[in-house]
């Protein structure tokens, strides 16, 4: 059995607008990224999260700047939702010295402690154990900070997931384990790789609440994240949130989706969370068309500015190979 | 020996490995294949090396797995001990780290620790190599780690013919063998004997005879080496090129004979220079040929840092042909 929320927090109008803004910023940023790759202006593996925007947007609306996240190669949405500034983000994915990591990490390994983006890993399963360390530190420091570990459904089959959840539970760590269940791990269907129909059920084995969430519904994401974050801040321990969603652009840029049917993709696209939530905001009188168009124009201006900035930054000097290996520079 | 009786076909490494697996599975029903996304339902592997195998041999013998590297290697070890010959894919070499316990503490050691009662005849296939801006966790060459581990052989082919031949041998080898597929070696087509049979592990290939300098390398670095050798030829430096093919156990005999003949040796690899395979080779050659060498043994490898993302840094990180040319010339001028 998977858990059901007893108390559902619901976002007020301003918060809903804030969530939508985060979603749109993720979606526009993704669109521009793919365009840059298509035009040959960026060369890097890119794992689009188009379709998964609600998850980090709904969660981040509840996080403070000093709350932390550990995310994965498909993680730029999590950073954008956490309000990472776009200029250093773009400079990094363009391999420039003004990037968050001086161009050394690239799109799979961004780090930006100012906005709480602590680790971005390319190794499936590795966000979770490290998130626990930040959770432990928060307990030691006596802060109310929480840490979110983002990962995919496939990652719940690796040993690290099981070790990390158990440890977090035993130590009552303020960590929220957020699984974006997009139905596929590379080309493997969920049911062919995972021996249980709901990942949230795995929480039982580790003694923490586990919820299956509609990851395409920002209101549902918000409600569950609210409960998990409250629980963490109250010192009661971790929660597992399985957010059901879909990735529209395949595993990696250039994927031809050969492993899914046209019908199933079309059905998923019908549930594209972005236009649906946009319509809801208008129907509920939370925002007007004009307001949302203006929001879009502002975000696009921000993304374009970031791209221009990045493309005009310097490439790192070769000396960077000797820096940051250790605290002390390696002599030439 | 007439070569005109050998039918040659153009194929790339990927096709050669696929052919070897097909042939091995056809000939021996004990051969199994497992790994993430390797069955046809999931596309036959990330780059298609295992395409067609599950359709032909069924999903009991050819199994896609969850993302569970420890479980993959563990299952291969158990099946190998039970009499099968599994070929386990770890998608990329960096992901072997997640299965290190299984590989190092178990696959490599079970024969020895059991006093010879157990044997683990399995192959671990894995892919790596820098040059595609995949940064710090997707491109490392860790062959030295495994070469340092007693009980597992380490093979890094360059040509499609070698892929075919070395795979056929590795699959039938009584001990665990790791075969490292390096980026470019999978995709560059080369002339390959249509009926390429097994090539013994542990034997280097003298690719080109020469008199001034012996140059030892392997894997995708061989492409840069061959480019450099062409330059060196124009500059009048005669290079004997050895493709090591098996990094552990390495072919000392061939390398020592060549180094003794030329009096100079340069080892080039993509792996880090610090504690890299070049260090082992250099030490051995200097022990065995002290006094017969005209120059100290040269070593080129990656600098002591992680694989960087930015193209400019990645280019600086990788050993490039001009560096090989310069180092070879420096050594050739000595003695
Ligand atoms: C330990 C490890 N094994 C394999 C891979 C290769 N790989 C990268 S992403 C991926 C699929 C992950 O699927 P999932 O966890 O569902 O997340 P998604 O990509 O769908 O967001 C795989 C197998 C890896 N990066 N790390």
XYZ file of C-alpha atoms and ligand atoms in Angstrom:
693
model
C 0.000 0.000 0.000
C 1.116 3.471 -0.773
C 0.176 6.397 1.471
C -2.587 8.983 0.994
C -2.382 12.537 2.284
C -4.657 13.311 5.195
C -4.213 17.079 4.948
C -3.883 18.615 1.502
C -2.244 22.034 1.404
C -3.273 23.978 -1.665
C -1.341 26.832 -3.225
C -2.981 30.260 -3.165
C -3.335 32.311 -6.339
C 0.065 33.987 -6.071
C 1.751 30.678 -5.430
C 0.042 29.114 -8.424
C 1.297 31.943 -10.575
C 4.755 31.493 -9.102
C 4.658 27.778 -9.923
C 3.571 28.536 -13.467
C 6.354 31.075 -13.876
C 8.885 28.454 -12.816
C 7.386 25.927 -15.222
C 7.462 28.366 -18.097
C 11.038 29.359 -17.338
C 12.016 25.674 -17.470
C 10.097 25.079 -20.689
C 11.409 28.173 -22.502
C 14.942 27.467 -21.378
C 14.646 23.900 -22.663
C 13.249 25.032 -26.002
C 16.111 27.471 -26.505
C 18.662 24.875 -25.453
C 17.445 22.383 -28.020
C 17.424 25.090 -30.678
C 21.039 25.964 -29.913
C 22.032 22.304 -30.171
C 20.173 21.932 -33.476
C 22.000 24.970 -34.811
C 25.289 23.412 -33.826
C 26.114 26.143 -31.322
C 26.350 23.752 -28.369
C 27.920 20.313 -28.472
C 26.966 18.263 -25.480
C 24.696 15.422 -24.548
C 21.389 17.015 -23.499
C 18.667 15.283 -21.513
C 15.538 17.348 -21.942
C 12.933 17.295 -19.191
C 10.165 18.710 -21.409
C 6.971 17.406 -19.833
C 8.347 17.104 -16.302
C 8.177 20.817 -15.380
C 5.502 20.563 -12.675
C 7.638 18.477 -10.383
C 10.516 20.828 -9.568
C 8.268 23.887 -10.013
C 5.719 22.684 -7.457
C 8.419 21.636 -5.026
C 10.646 24.699 -5.414
C 7.728 27.031 -4.667
C 8.039 25.632 -1.144
C 11.825 25.792 -0.850
C 14.008 28.609 0.428
C 17.240 29.687 -1.215
C 19.229 27.890 1.457
C 17.362 24.625 1.010
C 19.436 22.278 -1.067
C 19.019 19.993 -4.026
C 21.075 17.137 -5.412
C 20.090 16.302 -8.948
C 21.013 14.311 -12.017
C 22.040 14.646 -15.701
C 18.351 15.327 -16.496
C 18.408 18.128 -13.962
C 18.485 21.575 -15.524
C 14.741 21.861 -14.815
C 15.473 21.355 -11.120
C 18.075 24.134 -11.171
C 15.931 26.568 -13.113
C 13.044 25.883 -10.732
C 15.396 26.637 -7.847
C 16.009 30.058 -9.477
C 19.540 29.442 -10.655
C 20.532 32.560 -12.641
C 20.549 31.779 -16.347
C 23.737 33.591 -17.327
C 26.182 31.321 -15.464
C 23.996 28.335 -16.331
C 24.315 29.054 -20.034
C 27.977 29.911 -19.791
C 28.513 26.486 -18.254
C 26.637 24.546 -20.889
C 28.587 26.487 -23.499
C 31.853 25.495 -21.807
C 32.904 29.042 -20.877
C 34.991 30.235 -17.996
C 32.123 32.318 -16.559
C 29.982 29.197 -16.189
C 28.925 27.951 -12.781
C 31.836 25.494 -12.913
C 34.266 27.412 -15.159
C 33.241 25.212 -18.087
C 34.730 22.138 -16.468
C 31.517 20.404 -15.495
C 29.139 21.088 -18.350
C 25.408 20.432 -18.555
C 25.555 17.159 -16.629
C 27.471 18.536 -13.665
C 26.302 22.029 -12.767
C 26.848 23.233 -9.226
C 25.628 26.554 -7.826
C 25.622 26.654 -4.022
C 24.133 30.189 -3.940
C 20.827 28.734 -5.097
C 21.287 25.463 -3.260
C 22.263 23.388 -6.288
C 24.865 21.259 -4.546
C 25.536 18.262 -6.786
C 24.556 17.252 -10.297
C 25.546 13.693 -11.035
C 25.760 11.704 -14.221
C 25.757 8.441 -12.311
C 22.330 6.908 -11.887
C 21.449 6.658 -8.192
C 24.165 8.909 -6.834
C 22.094 11.958 -5.899
C 20.446 10.182 -2.964
C 23.319 9.143 -0.684
C 24.894 12.600 -0.928
C 21.609 14.367 -0.152
C 21.662 12.499 3.148
C 24.914 14.208 4.082
C 23.349 17.625 3.626
C 20.410 16.431 5.701
C 22.706 15.276 8.472
C 24.565 18.598 8.402
C 21.254 20.455 8.750
C 20.492 18.425 11.874
C 23.959 19.090 13.269
C 23.723 22.796 12.452
C 20.255 23.011 13.931
C 18.815 24.708 10.849
C 15.438 23.894 9.376
C 16.927 23.357 5.946
C 15.710 20.488 3.825
C 17.429 18.731 0.961
C 15.699 17.354 -2.107
C 17.242 14.405 -3.939
C 15.937 14.181 -7.505
C 16.224 10.980 -9.530
C 14.386 8.861 -12.094
C 12.377 5.678 -11.857
C 15.251 3.565 -13.165
C 17.447 4.881 -10.377
C 15.234 3.206 -7.800
C 16.685 -0.121 -8.945
C 20.235 0.627 -7.997
C 21.699 -0.288 -4.638
C 22.390 3.315 -3.689
C 18.647 4.098 -3.611
C 17.978 1.382 -1.075
C 20.949 2.195 1.128
C 20.202 5.900 1.097
C 16.511 5.580 1.934
C 17.194 3.238 4.798
C 19.893 5.462 6.266
C 17.742 8.579 5.921
C 14.945 6.825 7.764
C 17.126 5.517 10.589
C 18.728 8.927 11.063
C 15.413 10.808 10.568
C 17.022 13.067 8.002
C 15.276 16.126 6.537
C 15.505 14.786 2.994
C 12.796 14.496 0.356
C 13.406 11.777 -2.200
C 11.737 12.851 -5.415
C 11.462 10.255 -8.129
C 10.357 11.571 -11.522
C 8.735 8.429 -12.868
C 8.604 9.166 -16.589
C 7.918 5.578 -17.512
C 11.284 4.839 -19.093
C 14.875 4.293 -18.115
C 16.749 5.013 -21.331
C 14.897 2.551 -23.577
C 13.626 0.185 -20.906
C 9.972 0.399 -19.968
C 9.194 0.911 -16.319
C 7.555 -2.500 -15.903
C 10.500 -4.302 -17.497
C 12.988 -2.849 -15.075
C 11.084 -2.394 -11.848
C 9.550 -5.234 -9.880
C 6.795 -3.222 -8.250
C 3.988 -1.228 -9.840
C 4.483 1.867 -7.705
C 7.887 3.065 -6.544
C 6.177 4.736 -3.580
C 5.528 1.254 -2.198
C 9.234 0.847 -1.644
C 9.005 3.459 1.120
C 7.293 0.892 3.348
C 10.437 -1.206 3.403
C 12.369 1.746 4.799
C 9.801 3.019 7.262
C 8.962 6.340 5.678
C 5.826 7.707 4.006
C 5.650 7.101 0.276
C 3.214 8.811 -2.071
C 2.423 8.385 -5.727
C 1.804 11.864 -7.054
C 0.333 13.137 -10.322
C 3.528 14.717 -11.559
C 1.647 16.530 -14.283
C -0.567 18.346 -11.802
C 1.237 21.166 -10.020
C -1.455 21.325 -7.350
C -0.961 17.664 -6.490
C 2.828 18.027 -6.508
C 2.531 21.059 -4.236
C 0.273 19.295 -1.759
C 2.564 16.296 -1.397
C 5.740 18.347 -1.333
C 4.167 20.494 1.357
C 3.561 17.472 3.564
C 7.044 16.073 2.952
C 8.780 19.383 3.621
C 6.747 20.052 6.779
C 7.617 16.597 8.037
C 11.298 17.147 7.293
C 11.410 20.595 8.892
C 9.642 19.214 11.965
C 12.432 16.681 12.434
C 10.247 13.684 11.647
C 12.353 12.371 8.815
C 12.321 11.680 5.089
C 9.553 11.089 2.553
C 9.525 9.396 -0.825
C 7.519 11.117 -3.557
C 6.982 9.220 -6.780
C 5.813 11.777 -9.343
C 4.279 10.193 -12.416
C 5.099 12.035 -15.615
C 6.459 11.629 -19.157
C 9.487 12.940 -20.986
C 8.490 14.243 -24.408
C 11.920 14.488 -25.975
C 13.152 10.976 -25.339
C 16.158 9.993 -23.268
C 18.790 12.196 -24.831
C 18.712 14.812 -27.603
C 18.470 12.931 -30.895
C 16.503 9.988 -29.465
C 14.051 8.612 -32.037
C 11.598 7.146 -29.498
C 11.744 3.764 -31.264
C 10.957 2.008 -28.001
C 7.550 3.629 -27.475
C 4.382 3.612 -29.564
C 3.123 6.669 -31.397
C -0.210 6.336 -29.593
C 1.346 6.351 -26.168
C 3.423 9.399 -26.967
C 0.399 11.184 -28.434
C -1.624 10.342 -25.331
C 1.144 11.732 -23.128
C 1.346 14.928 -25.162
C -2.384 15.414 -24.613
C -1.518 15.767 -20.949
C 1.245 18.324 -21.507
C 1.144 20.065 -18.140
C 2.120 23.482 -19.438
C -0.883 24.421 -21.604
C -3.219 22.679 -19.169
C -2.031 24.662 -16.165
C -1.994 27.841 -18.206
C -5.627 27.313 -19.106
C -6.499 26.574 -15.494
C -4.960 29.845 -14.336
C -7.041 31.727 -16.881
C -10.243 29.781 -16.175
C -9.853 30.344 -12.446
C -9.283 34.032 -12.970
C -5.794 33.843 -11.485
C -4.156 35.356 -14.548
C -5.109 36.924 -17.856
C -3.875 36.004 -21.327
C -2.001 39.315 -21.524
C -0.336 38.746 -18.177
C 0.865 35.289 -19.185
C 2.062 36.488 -22.588
C 4.014 39.225 -20.889
C 5.475 36.646 -18.509
C 6.548 34.564 -21.477
C 8.138 37.532 -23.242
C 10.059 38.461 -20.090
C 11.346 34.932 -19.671
C 12.387 34.700 -23.297
C 14.254 37.968 -22.941
C 16.042 36.539 -19.907
C 17.007 33.367 -21.788
C 18.189 35.277 -24.856
C 20.246 37.569 -22.694
C 21.832 34.544 -21.040
C 22.673 32.970 -24.398
C 24.226 36.196 -25.691
C 26.176 36.528 -22.498
C 27.415 32.945 -22.656
C 28.414 33.049 -26.298
C 30.537 36.115 -25.602
C 32.375 34.666 -22.618
C 35.936 33.407 -22.863
C 36.816 29.751 -23.049
C 38.752 28.485 -20.022
C 42.535 28.615 -20.224
C 44.422 25.316 -20.305
C 45.744 26.152 -16.835
C 42.320 25.126 -15.570
C 43.425 21.502 -15.951
C 45.797 22.101 -13.039
C 43.271 23.971 -10.906
C 40.559 22.508 -8.678
C 42.012 19.003 -8.698
C 43.008 19.858 -5.139
C 42.561 23.049 -3.174
C 46.120 23.854 -4.090
C 46.933 24.351 -7.754
C 49.131 21.673 -9.297
C 52.412 23.231 -10.446
C 52.908 23.405 -14.218
C 50.975 -17.383 -46.862
C 48.879 -15.805 -49.578
C 46.551 -13.021 -48.633
C 44.462 -13.186 -51.780
C 42.582 -16.189 -50.425
C 41.335 -14.134 -47.457
C 38.062 -12.461 -48.264
C 38.067 -8.948 -46.817
C 35.012 -6.950 -45.880
C 34.637 -3.397 -44.620
C 33.172 -3.354 -41.160
C 33.438 -1.285 -38.018
C 34.132 -2.420 -34.474
C 30.481 -2.427 -33.573
C 29.676 -4.833 -36.396
C 32.686 -6.969 -35.550
C 31.625 -7.367 -31.922
C 28.099 -8.139 -33.026
C 29.434 -10.790 -35.410
C 31.610 -12.291 -32.675
C 28.698 -12.483 -30.241
C 26.434 -13.997 -32.913
C 29.041 -16.590 -33.779
C 29.862 -17.407 -30.169
C 26.217 -17.767 -29.204
C 25.505 -19.901 -32.236
C 28.434 -22.208 -31.542
C 27.994 -22.511 -27.794
C 24.657 -22.493 -26.059
C 26.364 -21.678 -22.766
C 27.120 -18.153 -23.958
C 24.760 -15.576 -22.430
C 24.493 -11.820 -22.845
C 23.129 -9.351 -20.299
C 23.130 -5.620 -19.639
C 21.064 -2.445 -19.640
C 18.965 -1.972 -22.802
C 20.810 -4.730 -24.676
C 17.820 -6.713 -25.987
C 16.016 -5.735 -29.178
C 12.943 -4.610 -27.313
C 15.134 -1.842 -25.885
C 16.974 -1.133 -29.134
C 19.768 -3.721 -28.959
C 22.162 -1.665 -26.841
C 22.859 2.076 -26.577
C 24.951 2.017 -29.736
C 23.490 -1.188 -31.151
C 26.339 -3.626 -30.461
C 23.961 -6.370 -29.350
C 21.300 -5.801 -32.038
C 19.578 -8.953 -33.181
C 20.871 -11.230 -30.429
C 17.693 -11.429 -28.377
C 15.568 -11.929 -31.474
C 17.800 -14.761 -32.593
C 18.600 -16.439 -29.291
C 15.654 -15.471 -27.122
C 15.333 -13.430 -23.960
C 16.334 -16.252 -21.631
C 19.878 -16.066 -23.009
C 19.919 -12.378 -23.920
C 18.595 -10.294 -21.075
C 18.008 -6.591 -20.663
C 18.465 -5.675 -17.024
C 17.356 -2.949 -14.652
C 19.904 -0.216 -13.931
C 21.674 -2.362 -11.388
C 25.355 -2.822 -12.160
C 26.107 -4.841 -9.029
C 23.262 -7.180 -9.838
C 24.434 -7.485 -13.451
C 27.983 -8.479 -12.543
C 26.804 -10.601 -9.636
C 24.425 -12.564 -11.841
C 27.169 -13.023 -14.423
C 29.556 -14.333 -11.757
C 27.025 -16.824 -10.438
C 26.031 -18.020 -13.890
C 29.689 -18.359 -14.856
C 30.373 -20.468 -11.775
C 27.357 -22.572 -12.695
C 28.847 -23.414 -16.071
C 27.684 -20.607 -18.344
C 29.760 -18.052 -20.236
C 28.088 -14.704 -19.676
C 29.014 -11.549 -21.518
C 27.915 -8.715 -19.240
C 27.715 -5.176 -20.505
C 28.402 -2.221 -18.257
C 27.215 0.576 -20.511
C 30.129 2.899 -19.759
C 33.392 2.316 -17.955
C 32.611 4.896 -15.268
C 29.648 2.769 -14.222
C 31.968 -0.131 -13.364
C 32.621 1.876 -10.195
C 29.151 0.945 -8.979
C 30.014 -2.748 -9.408
C 33.583 -2.629 -8.111
C 32.960 -5.029 -5.252
C 31.578 -7.643 -7.613
C 34.388 -7.220 -10.122
C 37.382 -6.805 -7.842
C 36.506 -8.764 -4.700
C 34.628 -11.537 -6.436
C 34.983 -12.078 -10.182
C 38.743 -11.613 -10.059
C 39.424 -13.527 -6.843
C 37.050 -16.440 -6.541
C 39.311 -18.871 -8.368
C 42.275 -18.060 -6.127
C 40.377 -17.859 -2.848
C 38.669 -21.180 -3.500
C 41.989 -22.856 -4.169
C 41.042 -23.368 -7.778
C 37.650 -24.930 -7.165
C 35.688 -22.037 -8.613
C 36.051 -20.528 -12.011
C 34.454 -17.407 -13.390
C 34.628 -17.515 -17.199
C 32.871 -14.254 -17.952
C 33.421 -11.229 -20.135
C 32.692 -7.675 -19.020
C 32.148 -5.372 -21.970
C 32.375 -1.668 -21.413
C 32.709 1.500 -23.448
C 34.666 4.675 -22.773
C 36.752 7.468 -24.212
C 36.918 11.255 -24.237
C 36.325 13.513 -27.226
C 32.577 13.983 -27.110
C 32.291 16.521 -24.289
C 30.687 14.045 -21.953
C 32.826 15.445 -19.097
C 33.924 13.923 -15.816
C 31.758 10.847 -15.320
C 31.409 9.291 -18.775
C 34.803 9.086 -20.437
C 37.512 7.705 -18.149
C 40.001 4.986 -18.989
C 40.379 2.947 -15.823
C 42.251 -0.024 -17.292
C 45.093 0.450 -14.813
C 42.736 -0.277 -11.892
C 41.776 -3.614 -13.363
C 45.268 -4.425 -14.625
C 46.369 -3.919 -11.029
C 43.774 -6.434 -9.851
C 45.105 -9.978 -10.052
C 42.717 -12.400 -11.684
C 41.022 -10.368 -14.396
C 42.399 -9.851 -17.895
C 42.062 -6.483 -19.623
C 41.736 -6.161 -23.377
C 41.457 -2.927 -25.386
C 41.147 -3.607 -29.127
C 41.690 -1.089 -31.897
C 40.706 -2.711 -35.215
C 37.454 -4.490 -36.064
C 39.425 -7.651 -36.882
C 40.924 -7.586 -33.402
C 37.528 -6.998 -31.835
C 36.188 -10.083 -33.546
C 39.188 -12.255 -32.764
C 39.728 -11.090 -29.202
C 36.034 -11.408 -28.352
C 35.980 -14.974 -29.637
C 38.942 -15.806 -27.406
C 37.695 -13.878 -24.366
C 34.324 -15.607 -24.377
C 36.014 -19.022 -24.310
C 38.681 -17.946 -21.812
C 38.395 -19.775 -18.476
C 38.856 -16.530 -16.525
C 37.159 -13.140 -16.323
C 38.124 -10.767 -19.097
C 37.229 -7.098 -19.339
C 37.046 -5.759 -22.877
C 37.151 -2.006 -23.163
C 35.585 -0.563 -26.267
C 36.853 2.923 -26.882
C 34.650 5.466 -28.649
C 36.053 5.747 -32.152
C 37.081 2.114 -32.432
C 33.416 1.155 -32.684
C 32.603 3.407 -35.582
C 35.537 3.580 -37.988
C 35.185 0.938 -40.735
C 38.322 -0.988 -41.697
C 39.170 -3.940 -43.919
C 38.485 -7.070 -41.936
C 38.825 -10.737 -42.843
C 35.295 -12.024 -43.399
C 36.046 -15.180 -41.438
C 38.211 -13.683 -38.723
C 38.809 -16.386 -36.140
C 40.009 -16.157 -32.532
C 43.082 -14.060 -31.737
C 44.929 -15.081 -28.578
C 44.736 -12.792 -25.546
C 48.026 -11.421 -24.318
C 49.579 -11.073 -27.778
C 50.486 -7.664 -29.132
C 50.334 -6.811 -32.826
C 53.318 -5.272 -34.583
C 51.387 -2.960 -36.845
C 54.381 -1.476 -38.625
C 58.085 -2.353 -38.541
C 60.628 0.369 -37.849
C 64.167 0.972 -36.641
C 64.480 4.244 -34.697
C 61.797 4.004 -32.044
C 59.205 1.598 -30.690
C 55.796 3.161 -30.103
C 53.352 1.199 -27.959
C 49.669 2.119 -27.695
C 46.172 0.627 -27.826
C 42.476 1.396 -28.307
C 41.309 4.621 -29.905
C 44.656 6.275 -29.169
C 46.000 4.148 -32.041
C 44.253 6.509 -34.466
C 46.288 9.446 -33.164
C 49.408 7.300 -33.108
C 48.997 6.355 -36.775
C 48.533 10.001 -37.698
C 51.689 10.878 -35.802
C 53.628 8.028 -37.367
C 52.818 9.316 -40.833
C 54.259 12.704 -39.866
C 57.288 11.055 -38.324
C 57.857 9.035 -41.495
C 57.969 12.260 -43.494
C 60.483 13.616 -41.022
C 62.659 10.534 -41.515
C 61.947 8.854 -38.176
C 61.327 5.134 -38.638
C 58.830 3.954 -36.019
C 57.952 0.408 -35.055
C 54.312 0.559 -33.990
C 52.958 -1.979 -31.538
C 49.267 -2.231 -30.750
C 49.285 -3.865 -27.335
C 45.677 -5.149 -27.678
C 45.787 -6.832 -24.252
C 46.828 -4.505 -21.447
C 46.935 -7.261 -18.843
C 48.666 -9.648 -19.119
C 50.714 -7.593 -21.592
C 52.994 -8.997 -24.241
C 56.405 -8.325 -22.668
C 58.207 -10.499 -25.158
C 57.126 -8.537 -28.213
C 57.639 -5.140 -26.596
C 61.056 -6.043 -25.158
C 62.276 -7.504 -28.441
C 61.236 -4.397 -30.308
C 62.650 -1.968 -27.730
C 65.913 -3.860 -27.741
C 66.047 -3.574 -31.522
C 65.220 0.132 -31.759
C 66.750 1.166 -28.428
C 63.945 3.636 -27.797
C 60.400 3.267 -26.505
C 57.440 5.589 -26.238
C 54.176 4.462 -24.634
C 51.033 6.479 -25.402
C 47.637 6.027 -23.831
C 44.492 8.014 -23.144
C 44.456 6.981 -19.480
C 46.156 9.244 -16.973
C 49.939 9.260 -17.153
C 50.275 9.019 -13.348
C 50.361 5.351 -12.377
C 49.110 4.500 -15.863
C 49.943 1.337 -17.847
C 52.852 3.254 -19.372
C 54.520 3.329 -15.960
C 54.441 -0.456 -15.687
C 55.746 -0.926 -19.208
C 58.478 1.674 -18.752
C 59.608 0.132 -15.481
C 59.771 -3.358 -16.965
C 61.631 -2.250 -20.076
C 64.151 -0.312 -18.032
C 64.688 -3.297 -15.713
C 65.185 -5.703 -18.588
C 67.054 -3.509 -21.055
C 69.111 -1.238 -18.801
C 72.234 -0.325 -20.700
C 70.768 -1.284 -24.063
C 68.500 1.730 -24.378
C 69.539 4.874 -26.209
C 66.972 7.043 -24.459
C 64.827 6.912 -21.342
C 61.416 5.388 -21.951
C 58.874 8.072 -22.876
C 55.304 8.119 -21.643
C 52.361 10.181 -22.817
C 48.969 10.110 -21.159
C 46.273 12.344 -19.786
C 47.185 14.978 -17.196
C 46.298 14.477 -13.548
C 42.710 15.808 -13.574
C 39.176 14.717 -14.418
C 37.993 14.729 -18.012
C 36.939 18.359 -18.538
C 33.771 19.462 -20.338
C 34.772 22.489 -22.434
C 35.961 21.436 -25.887
C 39.081 23.534 -25.589
C 40.024 21.850 -22.309
C 39.126 18.418 -23.584
C 41.442 18.910 -26.543
C 44.214 19.983 -24.189
C 43.485 17.016 -21.946
C 43.821 14.413 -24.693
C 47.192 13.433 -26.099
C 47.177 14.873 -29.629
C 49.219 13.717 -32.651
C 51.584 16.739 -32.589
C 52.554 15.878 -29.009
C 53.322 12.324 -30.040
C 55.399 13.589 -32.948
C 57.343 15.968 -30.723
C 58.028 13.369 -28.043
C 59.036 10.745 -30.608
C 61.427 13.182 -32.251
C 62.906 14.146 -28.908
C 63.604 10.502 -28.083
C 64.820 9.658 -31.585
C 67.391 12.444 -31.333
C 68.924 10.873 -28.221
C 71.678 8.292 -28.033
C 25.290 3.736 -12.701
C 24.817 4.114 -14.048
N 24.382 3.153 -14.889
C 23.955 3.475 -16.129
C 23.942 4.767 -16.541
C 23.466 5.116 -17.941
N 22.179 5.786 -17.867
C 22.092 7.124 -17.882
S 20.533 7.652 -17.698
C 19.943 6.093 -17.602
C 18.483 5.874 -17.415
C 17.994 6.391 -16.132
O 16.617 6.266 -16.058
P 15.780 6.921 -14.910
O 16.441 6.732 -13.599
O 14.403 6.414 -15.038
O 15.814 8.473 -15.205
P 15.423 9.266 -16.538
O 16.633 9.302 -17.396
O 14.271 8.569 -17.160
O 15.082 10.644 -16.098
C 20.973 5.169 -17.722
C 20.796 3.722 -17.722
C 24.431 5.747 -15.660
N 24.499 7.045 -16.003
N 24.845 5.398 -14.420
